Short mmCIF file of C-alpha atoms in Angstrom, two decimals:
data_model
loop_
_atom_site.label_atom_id
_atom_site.label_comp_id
_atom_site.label_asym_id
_atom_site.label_seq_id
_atom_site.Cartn_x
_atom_site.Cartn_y
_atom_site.Cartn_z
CA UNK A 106 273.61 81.38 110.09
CA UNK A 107 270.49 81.43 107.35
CA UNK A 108 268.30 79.37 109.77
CA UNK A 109 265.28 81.49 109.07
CA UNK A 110 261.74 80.21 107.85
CA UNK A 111 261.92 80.25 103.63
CA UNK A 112 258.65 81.59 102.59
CA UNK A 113 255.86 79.24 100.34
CA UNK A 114 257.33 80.64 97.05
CA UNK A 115 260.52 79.58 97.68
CA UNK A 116 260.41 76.17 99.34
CA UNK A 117 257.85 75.53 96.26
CA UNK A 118 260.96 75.86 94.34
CA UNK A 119 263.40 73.47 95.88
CA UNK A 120 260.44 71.20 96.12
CA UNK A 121 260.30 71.32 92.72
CA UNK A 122 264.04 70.60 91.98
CA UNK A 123 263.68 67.68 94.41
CA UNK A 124 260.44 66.28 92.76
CA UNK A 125 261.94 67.31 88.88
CA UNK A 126 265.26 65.19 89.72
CA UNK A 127 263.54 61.96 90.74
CA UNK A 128 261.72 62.20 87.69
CA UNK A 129 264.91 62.34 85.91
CA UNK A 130 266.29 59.57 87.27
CA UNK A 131 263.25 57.57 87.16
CA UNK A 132 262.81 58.32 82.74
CA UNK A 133 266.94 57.74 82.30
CA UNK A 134 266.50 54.35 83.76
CA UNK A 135 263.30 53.54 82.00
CA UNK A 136 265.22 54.91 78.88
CA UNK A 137 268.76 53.00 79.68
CA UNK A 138 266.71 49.30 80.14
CA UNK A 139 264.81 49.54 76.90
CA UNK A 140 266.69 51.38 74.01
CA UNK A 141 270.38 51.02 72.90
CA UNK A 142 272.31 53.77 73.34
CA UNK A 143 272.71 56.90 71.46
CA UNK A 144 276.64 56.46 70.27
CA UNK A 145 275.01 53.27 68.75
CA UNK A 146 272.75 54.89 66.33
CA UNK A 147 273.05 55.71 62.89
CA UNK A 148 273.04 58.92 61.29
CA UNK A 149 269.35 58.65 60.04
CA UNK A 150 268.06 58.44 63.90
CA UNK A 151 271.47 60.20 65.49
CA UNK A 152 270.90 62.92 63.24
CA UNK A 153 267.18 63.53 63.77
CA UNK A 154 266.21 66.67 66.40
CA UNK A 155 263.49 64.97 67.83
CA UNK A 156 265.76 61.31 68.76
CA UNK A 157 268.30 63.68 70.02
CA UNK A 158 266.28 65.65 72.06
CA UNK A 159 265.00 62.45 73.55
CA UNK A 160 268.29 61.32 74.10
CA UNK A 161 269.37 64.30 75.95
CA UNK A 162 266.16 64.55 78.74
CA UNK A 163 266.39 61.21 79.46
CA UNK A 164 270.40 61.27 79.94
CA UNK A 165 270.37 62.21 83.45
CA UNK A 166 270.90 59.10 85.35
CA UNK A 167 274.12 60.28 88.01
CA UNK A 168 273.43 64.44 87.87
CA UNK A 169 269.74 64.27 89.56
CA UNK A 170 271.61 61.78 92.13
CA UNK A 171 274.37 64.79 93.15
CA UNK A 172 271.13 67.27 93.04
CA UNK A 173 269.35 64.85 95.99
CA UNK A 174 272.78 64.84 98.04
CA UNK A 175 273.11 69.11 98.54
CA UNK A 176 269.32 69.29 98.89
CA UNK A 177 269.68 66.72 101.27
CA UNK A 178 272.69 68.50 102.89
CA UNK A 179 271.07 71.67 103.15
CA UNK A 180 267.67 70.31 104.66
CA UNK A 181 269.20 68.12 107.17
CA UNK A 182 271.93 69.96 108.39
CA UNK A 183 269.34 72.80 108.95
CA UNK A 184 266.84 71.11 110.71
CA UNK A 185 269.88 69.92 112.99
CA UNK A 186 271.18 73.93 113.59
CA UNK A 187 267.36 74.68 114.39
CA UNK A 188 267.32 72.72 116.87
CA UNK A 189 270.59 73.00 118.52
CA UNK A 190 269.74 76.67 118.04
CA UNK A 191 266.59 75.99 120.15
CA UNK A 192 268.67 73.83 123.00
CA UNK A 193 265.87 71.05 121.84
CA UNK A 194 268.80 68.44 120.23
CA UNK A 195 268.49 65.34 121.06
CA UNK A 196 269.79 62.03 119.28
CA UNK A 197 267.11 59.86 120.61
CA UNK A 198 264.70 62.36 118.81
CA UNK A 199 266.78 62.84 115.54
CA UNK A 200 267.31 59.08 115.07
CA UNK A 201 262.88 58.13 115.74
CA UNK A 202 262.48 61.42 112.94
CA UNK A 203 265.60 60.25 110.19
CA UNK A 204 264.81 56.44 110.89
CA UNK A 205 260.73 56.69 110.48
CA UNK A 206 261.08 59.22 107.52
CA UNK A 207 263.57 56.55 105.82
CA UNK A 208 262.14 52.87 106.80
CA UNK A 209 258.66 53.91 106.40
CA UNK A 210 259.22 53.64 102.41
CA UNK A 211 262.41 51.75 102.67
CA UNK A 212 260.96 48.49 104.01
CA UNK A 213 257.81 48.27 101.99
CA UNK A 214 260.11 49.25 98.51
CA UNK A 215 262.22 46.44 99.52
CA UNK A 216 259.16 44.00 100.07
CA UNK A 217 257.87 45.24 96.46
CA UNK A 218 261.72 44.66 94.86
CA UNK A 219 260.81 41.11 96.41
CA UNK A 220 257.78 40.96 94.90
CA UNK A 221 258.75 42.04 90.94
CA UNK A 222 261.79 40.61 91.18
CA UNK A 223 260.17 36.86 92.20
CA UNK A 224 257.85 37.23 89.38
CA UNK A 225 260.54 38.15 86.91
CA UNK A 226 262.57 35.17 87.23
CA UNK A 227 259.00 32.84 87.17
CA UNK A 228 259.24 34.41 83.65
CA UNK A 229 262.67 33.64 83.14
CA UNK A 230 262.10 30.05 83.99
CA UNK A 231 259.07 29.18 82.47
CA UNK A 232 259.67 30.91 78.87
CA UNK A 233 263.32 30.50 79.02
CA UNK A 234 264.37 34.27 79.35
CA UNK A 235 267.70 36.04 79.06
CA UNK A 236 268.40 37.26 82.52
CA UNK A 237 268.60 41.08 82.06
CA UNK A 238 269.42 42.37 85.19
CA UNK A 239 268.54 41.03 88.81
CA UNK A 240 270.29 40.93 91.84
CA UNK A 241 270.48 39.04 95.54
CA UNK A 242 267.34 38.58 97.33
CA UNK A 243 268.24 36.57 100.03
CA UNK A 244 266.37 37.32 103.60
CA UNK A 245 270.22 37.98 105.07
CA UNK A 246 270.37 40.66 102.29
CA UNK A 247 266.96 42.30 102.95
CA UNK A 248 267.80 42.55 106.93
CA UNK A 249 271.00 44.07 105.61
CA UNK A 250 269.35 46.85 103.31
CA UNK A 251 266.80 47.58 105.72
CA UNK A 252 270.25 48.62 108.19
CA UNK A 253 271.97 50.80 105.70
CA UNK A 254 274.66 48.35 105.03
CA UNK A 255 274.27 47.74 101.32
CA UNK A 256 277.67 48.65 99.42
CA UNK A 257 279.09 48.28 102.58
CA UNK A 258 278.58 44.96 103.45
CA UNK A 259 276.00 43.65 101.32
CA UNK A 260 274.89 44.24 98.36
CA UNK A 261 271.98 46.22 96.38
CA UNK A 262 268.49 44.34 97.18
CA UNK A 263 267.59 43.01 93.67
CA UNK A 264 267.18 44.60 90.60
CA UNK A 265 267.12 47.32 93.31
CA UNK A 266 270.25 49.39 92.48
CA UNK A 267 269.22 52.54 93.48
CA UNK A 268 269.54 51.86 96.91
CA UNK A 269 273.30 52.43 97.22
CA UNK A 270 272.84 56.64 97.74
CA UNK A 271 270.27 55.58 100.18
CA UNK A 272 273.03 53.87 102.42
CA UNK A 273 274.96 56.83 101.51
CA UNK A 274 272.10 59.26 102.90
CA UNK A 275 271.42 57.67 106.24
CA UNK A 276 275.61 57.40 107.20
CA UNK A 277 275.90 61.07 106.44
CA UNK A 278 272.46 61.19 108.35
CA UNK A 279 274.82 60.03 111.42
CA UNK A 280 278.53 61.56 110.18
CA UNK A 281 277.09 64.95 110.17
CA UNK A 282 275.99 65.48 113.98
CA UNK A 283 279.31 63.62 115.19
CA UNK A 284 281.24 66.53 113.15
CA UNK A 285 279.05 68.87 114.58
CA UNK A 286 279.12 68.02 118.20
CA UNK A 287 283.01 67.32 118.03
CA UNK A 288 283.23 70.77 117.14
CA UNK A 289 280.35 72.45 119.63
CA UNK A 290 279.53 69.80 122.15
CA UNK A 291 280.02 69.14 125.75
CA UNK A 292 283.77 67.96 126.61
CA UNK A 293 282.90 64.93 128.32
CA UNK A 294 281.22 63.76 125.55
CA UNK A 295 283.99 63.97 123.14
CA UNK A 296 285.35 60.84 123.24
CA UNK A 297 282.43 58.58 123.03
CA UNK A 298 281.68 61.04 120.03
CA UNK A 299 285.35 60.61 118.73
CA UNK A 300 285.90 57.10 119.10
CA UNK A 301 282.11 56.46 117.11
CA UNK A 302 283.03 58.95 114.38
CA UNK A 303 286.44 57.13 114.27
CA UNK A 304 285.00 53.89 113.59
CA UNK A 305 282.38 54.33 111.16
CA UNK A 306 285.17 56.53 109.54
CA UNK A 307 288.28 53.18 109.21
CA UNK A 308 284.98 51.22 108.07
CA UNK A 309 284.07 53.04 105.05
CA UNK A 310 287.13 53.84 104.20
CA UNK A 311 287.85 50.05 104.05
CA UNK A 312 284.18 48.88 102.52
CA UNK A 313 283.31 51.93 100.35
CA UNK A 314 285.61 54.59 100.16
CA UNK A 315 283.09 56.29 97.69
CA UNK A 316 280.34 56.96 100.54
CA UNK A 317 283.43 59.62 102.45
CA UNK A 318 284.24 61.08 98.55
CA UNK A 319 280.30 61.96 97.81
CA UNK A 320 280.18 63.50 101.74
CA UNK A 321 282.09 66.21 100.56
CA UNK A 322 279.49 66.98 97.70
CA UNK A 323 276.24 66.18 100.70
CA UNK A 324 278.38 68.95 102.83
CA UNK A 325 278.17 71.42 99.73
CA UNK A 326 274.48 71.62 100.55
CA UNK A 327 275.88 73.06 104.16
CA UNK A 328 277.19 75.82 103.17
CA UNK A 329 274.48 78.05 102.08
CA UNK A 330 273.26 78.21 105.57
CA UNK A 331 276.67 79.81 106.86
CA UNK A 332 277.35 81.94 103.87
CA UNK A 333 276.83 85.42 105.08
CA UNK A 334 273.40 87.64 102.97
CA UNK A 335 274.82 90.66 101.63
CA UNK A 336 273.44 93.75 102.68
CA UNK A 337 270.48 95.01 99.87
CA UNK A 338 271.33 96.46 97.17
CA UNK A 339 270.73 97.06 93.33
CA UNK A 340 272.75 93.77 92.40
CA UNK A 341 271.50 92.06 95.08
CA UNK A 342 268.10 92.66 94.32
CA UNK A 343 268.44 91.79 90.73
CA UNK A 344 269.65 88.76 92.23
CA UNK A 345 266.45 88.10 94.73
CA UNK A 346 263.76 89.29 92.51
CA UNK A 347 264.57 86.86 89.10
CA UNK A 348 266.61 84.37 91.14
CA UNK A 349 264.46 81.77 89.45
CA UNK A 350 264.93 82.38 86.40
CA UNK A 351 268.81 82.89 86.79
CA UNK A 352 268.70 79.61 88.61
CA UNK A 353 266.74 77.66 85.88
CA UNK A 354 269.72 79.26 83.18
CA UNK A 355 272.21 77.80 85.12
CA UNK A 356 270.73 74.39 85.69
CA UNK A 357 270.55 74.12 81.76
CA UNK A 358 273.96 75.23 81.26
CA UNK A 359 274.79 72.76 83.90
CA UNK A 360 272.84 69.99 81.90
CA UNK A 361 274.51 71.15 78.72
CA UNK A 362 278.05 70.69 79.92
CA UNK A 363 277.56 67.24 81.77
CA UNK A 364 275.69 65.88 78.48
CA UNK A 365 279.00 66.95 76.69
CA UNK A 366 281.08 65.28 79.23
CA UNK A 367 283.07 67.95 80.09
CA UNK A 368 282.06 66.98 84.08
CA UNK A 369 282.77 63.48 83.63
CA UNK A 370 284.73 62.98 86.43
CA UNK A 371 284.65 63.49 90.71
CA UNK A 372 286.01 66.61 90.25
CA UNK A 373 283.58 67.74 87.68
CA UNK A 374 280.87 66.06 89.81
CA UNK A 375 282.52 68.86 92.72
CA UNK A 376 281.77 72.04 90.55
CA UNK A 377 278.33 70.93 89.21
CA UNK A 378 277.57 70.20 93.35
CA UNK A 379 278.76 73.44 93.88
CA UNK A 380 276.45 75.00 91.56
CA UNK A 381 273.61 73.42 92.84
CA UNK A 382 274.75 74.44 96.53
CA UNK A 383 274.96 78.11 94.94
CA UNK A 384 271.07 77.97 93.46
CA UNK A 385 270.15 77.02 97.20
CA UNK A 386 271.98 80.15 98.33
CA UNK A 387 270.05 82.51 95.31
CA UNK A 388 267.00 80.72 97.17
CA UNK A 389 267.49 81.72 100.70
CA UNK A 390 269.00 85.33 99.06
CA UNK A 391 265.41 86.03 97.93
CA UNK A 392 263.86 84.77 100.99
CA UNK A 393 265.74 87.06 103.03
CA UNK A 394 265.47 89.74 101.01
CA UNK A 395 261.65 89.78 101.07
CA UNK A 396 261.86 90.83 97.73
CA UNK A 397 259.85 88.10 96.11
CA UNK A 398 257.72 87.47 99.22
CA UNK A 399 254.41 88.79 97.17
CA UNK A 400 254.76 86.30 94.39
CA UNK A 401 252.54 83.73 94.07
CA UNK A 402 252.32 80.75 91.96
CA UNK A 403 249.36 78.30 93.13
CA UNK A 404 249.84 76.19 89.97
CA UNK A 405 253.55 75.87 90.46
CA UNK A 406 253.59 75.35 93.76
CA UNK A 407 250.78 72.42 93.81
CA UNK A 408 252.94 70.55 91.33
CA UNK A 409 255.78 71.10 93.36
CA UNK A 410 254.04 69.64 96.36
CA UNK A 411 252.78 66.55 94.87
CA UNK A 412 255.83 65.66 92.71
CA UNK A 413 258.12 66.52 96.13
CA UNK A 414 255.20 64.61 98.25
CA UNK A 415 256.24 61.22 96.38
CA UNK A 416 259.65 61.70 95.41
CA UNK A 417 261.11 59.49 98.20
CA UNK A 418 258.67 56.99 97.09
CA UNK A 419 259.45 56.71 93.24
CA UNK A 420 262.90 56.91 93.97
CA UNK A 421 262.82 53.83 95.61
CA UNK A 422 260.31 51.68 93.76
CA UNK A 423 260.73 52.02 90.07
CA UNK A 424 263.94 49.56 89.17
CA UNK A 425 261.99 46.59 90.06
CA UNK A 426 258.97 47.14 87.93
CA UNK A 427 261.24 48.42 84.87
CA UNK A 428 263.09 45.28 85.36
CA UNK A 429 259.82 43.15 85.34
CA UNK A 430 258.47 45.68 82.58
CA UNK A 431 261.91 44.31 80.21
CA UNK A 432 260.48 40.32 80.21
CA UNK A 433 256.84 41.05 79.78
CA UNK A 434 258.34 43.10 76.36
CA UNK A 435 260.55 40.16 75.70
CA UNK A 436 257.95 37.83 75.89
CA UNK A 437 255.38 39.82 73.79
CA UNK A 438 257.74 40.12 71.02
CA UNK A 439 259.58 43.50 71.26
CA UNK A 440 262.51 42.96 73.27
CA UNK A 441 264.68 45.51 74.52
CA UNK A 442 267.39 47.74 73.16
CA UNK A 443 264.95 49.43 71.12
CA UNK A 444 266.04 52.17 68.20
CA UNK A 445 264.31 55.01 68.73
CA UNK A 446 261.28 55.23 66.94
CA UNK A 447 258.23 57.34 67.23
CA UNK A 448 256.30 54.56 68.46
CA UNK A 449 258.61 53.16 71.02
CA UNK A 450 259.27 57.04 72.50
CA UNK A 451 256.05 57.07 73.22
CA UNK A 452 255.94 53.11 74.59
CA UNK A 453 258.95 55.12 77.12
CA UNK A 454 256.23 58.43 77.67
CA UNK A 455 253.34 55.78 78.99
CA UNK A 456 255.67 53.18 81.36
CA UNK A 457 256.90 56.85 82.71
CA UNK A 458 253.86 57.51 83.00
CA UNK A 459 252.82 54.53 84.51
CA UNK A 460 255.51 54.37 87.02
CA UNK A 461 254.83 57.75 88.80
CA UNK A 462 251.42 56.74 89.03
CA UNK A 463 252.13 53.35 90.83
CA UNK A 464 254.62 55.27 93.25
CA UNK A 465 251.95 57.58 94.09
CA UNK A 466 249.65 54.87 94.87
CA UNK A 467 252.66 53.63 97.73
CA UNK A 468 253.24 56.85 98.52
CA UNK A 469 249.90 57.33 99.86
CA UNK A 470 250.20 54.39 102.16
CA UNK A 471 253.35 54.78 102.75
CA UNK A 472 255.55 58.46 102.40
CA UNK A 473 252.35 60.75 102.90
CA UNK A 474 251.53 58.92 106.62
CA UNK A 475 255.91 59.90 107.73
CA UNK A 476 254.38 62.12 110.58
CA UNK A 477 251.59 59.61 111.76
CA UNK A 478 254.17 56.99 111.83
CA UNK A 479 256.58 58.88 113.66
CA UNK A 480 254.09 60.10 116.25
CA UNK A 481 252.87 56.41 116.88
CA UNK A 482 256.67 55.39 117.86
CA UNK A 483 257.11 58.69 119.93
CA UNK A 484 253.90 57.84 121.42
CA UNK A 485 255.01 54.34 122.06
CA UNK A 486 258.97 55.44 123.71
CA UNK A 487 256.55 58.09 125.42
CA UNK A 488 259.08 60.89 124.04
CA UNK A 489 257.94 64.54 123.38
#
């Protein structure tokens, strides 16, 4: 198994893929609530470079999505081998580490959906808004959020709609280890292990049968680590040395080909996962083939930190102010569902901007303290 450390270089790299994709999903969605869509243009804007261009970077709503679930696959599901690896498993431990990393931005997002999404329908009563988008925010549906259980059996938190890979995270968080230890645990615990995989299994196959299909693509990110290194040679080094640059090329092909819709389906969504799982494996290929061990990129990888260091974060808190960001340009005068002018592509460039700045700012108080947090509750249940 590929269990060993990745050097700086190359974790600055899937940091960056990790920080570049929430960005992606952040500027579709900012893009999506305020301008109409691009088969609704004309040919003088459809037909301009610049619109189209636009149109294209900011088109990347689902693929970033499938790009969190094999990062997330790999990352997890190594940290797990590590430590079974180490004989230091335990699921009192894993649960304090997946629980605190998730809540510790989960519960304050969802306080801050509450928050926009109160004063957003204020505005829609007092100046007699359209209701654009919104959703439930009843305490019930908060407790049920903070559990995992939206799409399941509750719904979205407000104009929070994000939140529905999150539930899907945190049950493969807890399907993964079952698998595992059915496979390479202890016989008499088996059953209990069974019978609990068994369950959660009937339930989302009942509530959300979608949560099992996009498994498969979270288990893609698995299978780097078992993939066997080749032994070194002149391809393989080829490989190693520019695997960056080979790994960029085939992200942009990928983007090409979903922007044409030629991946517009689960099955398409299967070989784009696949080719993500296969840019982790060119990453651990160089790492293990100390080949690209001496580079260094200090620029690179401080954006890589800091745009990975909040991803988390803006993932979770940028639908609600969008949403509120739609009736403060209603009332102002310029509406949504904007053609895409020079003027109003940059109006989408600042509220980007904007946004990442305000989920820094929670980031800092929230996603940056993970390990403080976590060592206050191990503190607290006195576990080492």
């Amino acid at each position: 198994m590929n269990l060993n450390d990745i050097n700086k270089d190359q974790s600055s790299f899937l940091d960056f893929l990790r920080g570049a994709a929430s960005i992606f999903v952040m500027i579709h969605h900012v893009k999506n609530s305020f301008f109409t869509s691009y088969t609704s243009l004309d040919s003088t804007y459809s037909s301009n470079l610049f619109v189209s261009i636009f149109y294209f970077f900011t088109g990347f709503g689902r693929l970033p999505v499938l790009l969190f679930f094999v990062l997330s696959g790999f990352f997890i599901s190594r940290s797990i081998l590590r430590l079974v690896k180490k004989d230091n498993w335990s699921w009192k431990g894993y649960l304090i580490d997946r629980l605190v990393r998730l809540e510790i931005v989960l519960i304050p997002a969802l306080f801050l959906t509450l928050f926009w999404d109160t004063i957003s329908q204020i505005l829609i009563e007092n100046y007699q808004l359209v209701k654009i988008s919104g959703g439930n925010i009843s305490p019930v549906n908060f407790v049920g959020n903070v559990l995992f259980l939206q799409t399941i059996f509750f719904d979205n938190y407000g104009s929070n709609y994000p939140l529905w890979s999150l539930s899907n995270e945190f049950w493969y968080y807890i399907l993964f280890p079952l698998l595992l230890f059915l496979v390479i645990g202890r016989k008499r615990e088996k059953a209990f292990l069974f019978i609990t995989f068994s369950i959660i299994l009937v339930i989302l196959t009942i509530k959300n049968l979608l949560i099992l299909k996009y498994f498969s693509i979270w288990m893609l990110g698995v299978i780097p680590i078992f993939t066997p290194i080749p032994k070194k040679s002149y391809f393989i080094s080829i490989l190693s040395k520019h695997y960056k640059i080979i790994s960029s090329t085939l992200l942009l092909l990928i983007l090409f080909a979903f922007r044409k819709n030629f991946l517009d389906d689960f099955w398409g969504e299967i070989l784009v996962s696949s080719l993500f799982s296969f840019v982790i494996y060119l990453t651990l290929l160089s790492s293990h083939t100390n080949v690209a061990k001496s580079e260094s990129f200090p620029l690179f990888e401080f954006i890589s930190a800091k745009i990975s260091g909040f991803s988390y974060t803006l993932y979770l808190v940028h639908t609600p102010i969008i949403n509120f960001l739609t009736y403060i340009s209603t009332l102002i005068g310029f509406g949504v569902k904007w053609l895409p002018s020079s003027d109003r592509i940059l109006y989408h460039f600042f509220m980007s901007i904007l946004i990442i700045f305000y989920a820094f700012a929670v980031s800092e108080i929230t996603e940056k303290n993970t390990s403080k947090a976590r060592n206050f509750i191990n503190s607290i249940l006195r576990f080492n």
